[in-house]
Amino acid sequence: MKKIPQSVYYAIFTGLFGWLLVVSFNSSKRKPDSVGELFTDLSWLNNWPKWLDTPLMKWINDGWKVFIAEYGLIFDAIGYGLLRGYTELKQIIVQAPWPVVIIAVIAITYFSSGRKVGTTVFVGICTFFIGFLNPRFWDKAIETTTMVVLGIAICVIIGIPIGIAMARNEKVRNAILPILDLMQVIPAFCYLIPGIILFGLGAIPAIISIFIYACPPLIRLTDLGIRLVDKEVIEAAESFGASRRQKLWGVQMPLALPNIMQGINQCTMMALAMVVIASMIGTRGLGDEVLLGLQQLNVGAAIEAGLAIVLLAIVLDRMTQAYGEKIQERNQPVKKK
Amino acid sequence: MSKIEINNIYKIFGPTPGTVLENVKAGATKEEVLDQTGHTVGLDNVSISIEEGETFVCMGLSGSGKSTLIRHINRLIDPTDGEVFVSGQNVLDLSPEELLEFRKKNMSMVFQRFGLFPHKTVIENVAYGLEIQQIELEQRNKTAMDQIDAVGLSGFEDQYPSQLSGGMQQRVGLARALATNPEILLMDEAFSALDPLIRSDMQGQLIELQSQLKKTIVFITHDLDESLKLGDHIGILNGGRLVQVGTPEEILLNPADDYVSSFVGDVNRARVLKARAVMTKKDDTHNGKEIAHRANENDTLEELLPIILGTRSLIEVVDNSGNPLGYISDREASRLLSKS
Ligand SMILES: Nc1ncnc2c1ncn2[C@@H]1O[C@H](COP(=O)(O)OP(=O)(O)O)[C@@H](O)[C@H]1O
Ligand SMILES: [Mg+2]
């Protein structure tokens, strides 16, 4: 294949731009009187020409209609499945007596942190204070947590395999990276709206939004964690004849685990932030309380609910963080002596 | 056929190695190729044959292609051009599955920065090769324990690598490599990261192990003393080209070019040269000197020097069964000890 010289591209672009100028002049209402004014009075170029407009909105809306008609059932099924999972999980925790919940949280933290008493006590106190702030918050916090946990579960199930695929294949990585950038940059409201249309109001679009918003860091950190594993260690595994699968599960994943746990931790924090935003589309939970305070201009209520979210964040953060640290310590035990 | 046979290997790193190969074959140097095409020449027409049971040392400065060369033997790296035979098998013909089997059965590798698995205990590290071969836990722990004993690390089997000193970590690396009982041992600067004392300790340990095990060892180092101590044959690499192959004596006494000379300049020759390499036939200058000592052909010149200098008389060199092979006088000694 012969390479097209760059000057050809420049010529094409200059030609196109000149043509645009000519058309703009022809269609402009404020035509200058003389050639001199063409350059001194540029008002004929002030407004963006009306005819120069892609009908992107119309295309998307048309495409969207076809999409819903063709595939709406699939989303109904996903939404239904998620809703059942969500309701049942929530029911179990909400119906449990509150001391049992606190004890469960303490027990999970104790074992996941490798029996660190300090962390455990701290998490226990924070959990207690959520209900202590306002009895109404207890059930709402459980609702929020259930959404966050389900959201993270989806992130883990989908995100970690994607991260692994990226680490193993350059082409996959190059294809996925821009999508991750898009997911992180696009404003949340842009996908909250299609979310409502696909899944209705409530917890399910919130969980889907959590996935879109919180999954990229988990994917990135999984990919990074695997690629950061010492090259010599990988070579050692290869030199003993380890297959790709043995290498991945025996060496790369265990050594990437601290990074992956960091990703899950990030994911948790972002999920909590998203739950608050999602209250705008009628998702209940602690975010709902903040929104209520905002609407009634009730500063106390808003801050009280905000504090409850902070406490919940601390609890979830400590629990995931402590687990990551435990693995980290096993991989790089502190030197004796 | 030799145990390991490497024929006219070229390795070029870069986006399109194929396009540069002709240049390199036509004689372009590493620097020229890098300047003109941005490709790095890793190996340039290297051919080596390594006999069963010998220790072949590959030496060269950093960046000369040593690591690249050794990784061709277990095909962690594919050559741009050339052939590699191990035990008569063309390594480049192996399918991906066959390659895994080949690595499991034939060879293992020891690394400069040890390459231990930080999330596995010492015994799990040592047993790794056996784990990959899907040998059952009890059996592999038993084999691993034997190896841990052999390198003198009993009692440390449940520690993690980061709890051990550098020397101990490399002994784990050595035990791990030996646990699969491979015929070939590839050692990439295995002792370079260790302190001098521990290093010479490890060299001694390797020599002792080798005298019992008789593996085929490919050992890489940038240190001439180490290569003279360990190597039956030494190959010297410079800028991806093999500039000289020979026994330690040949390298010391007949360096092929300035690069090799600059290496051997600082060596204590007396410690390396064996009586066999120094002796000559009896000639006229020896007349009138009596034979003061009978030396084995493998004695080093260093051991004989006090006798030579003390008595100014003749030393007779004999082989293991006592047959006379040649003679050494102060004249031979001084000729070989002078640097030029
Ligand atoms: N994966 C690689 N990509 C590009 N260049 C490489 C790669 N591996 C090695 N090289 C280059 O090949 C040359 C030989 O490297 P290496 O075999 O590691 O040298 P040594 O082990 O003797 O220090 C060096 O110039 C190095 O920069
Ligand atoms: Mg190297």
Tab-separated table of C-alpha atoms in Angstrom, chain A residues 177-188 191 212-218 220 266 270:
chain	number	residue	atom	x	y	z
A	177	LEU	CA	-9.264	1.885	27.567
A	178	PRO	CA	-11.254	4.520	25.624
A	179	ILE	CA	-14.497	2.893	26.791
A	180	LEU	CA	-13.327	3.204	30.404
A	181	ASP	CA	-12.442	6.859	29.821
A	182	LEU	CA	-15.933	7.394	28.410
A	183	MET	CA	-17.568	5.647	31.377
A	184	GLN	CA	-15.649	7.821	33.821
A	185	VAL	CA	-16.144	11.135	32.068
A	186	ILE	CA	-19.757	10.980	30.940
A	187	PRO	CA	-22.027	12.749	33.472
A	188	ALA	CA	-24.060	10.369	35.619
A	191	TYR	CA	-27.085	7.170	31.894
A	212	ILE	CA	-21.003	2.199	35.013
A	213	TYR	CA	-19.555	4.715	37.448
A	214	ALA	CA	-17.549	2.483	39.780
A	215	CYS	CA	-16.311	-0.330	37.550
A	216	PRO	CA	-13.535	1.487	35.596
A	217	PRO	CA	-11.119	1.837	38.532
A	218	LEU	CA	-11.536	-1.845	39.394
A	220	ARG	CA	-7.815	-0.526	35.610
A	266	GLN	CA	-12.272	2.427	45.298
A	270	MET	CA	-17.619	5.478	44.277
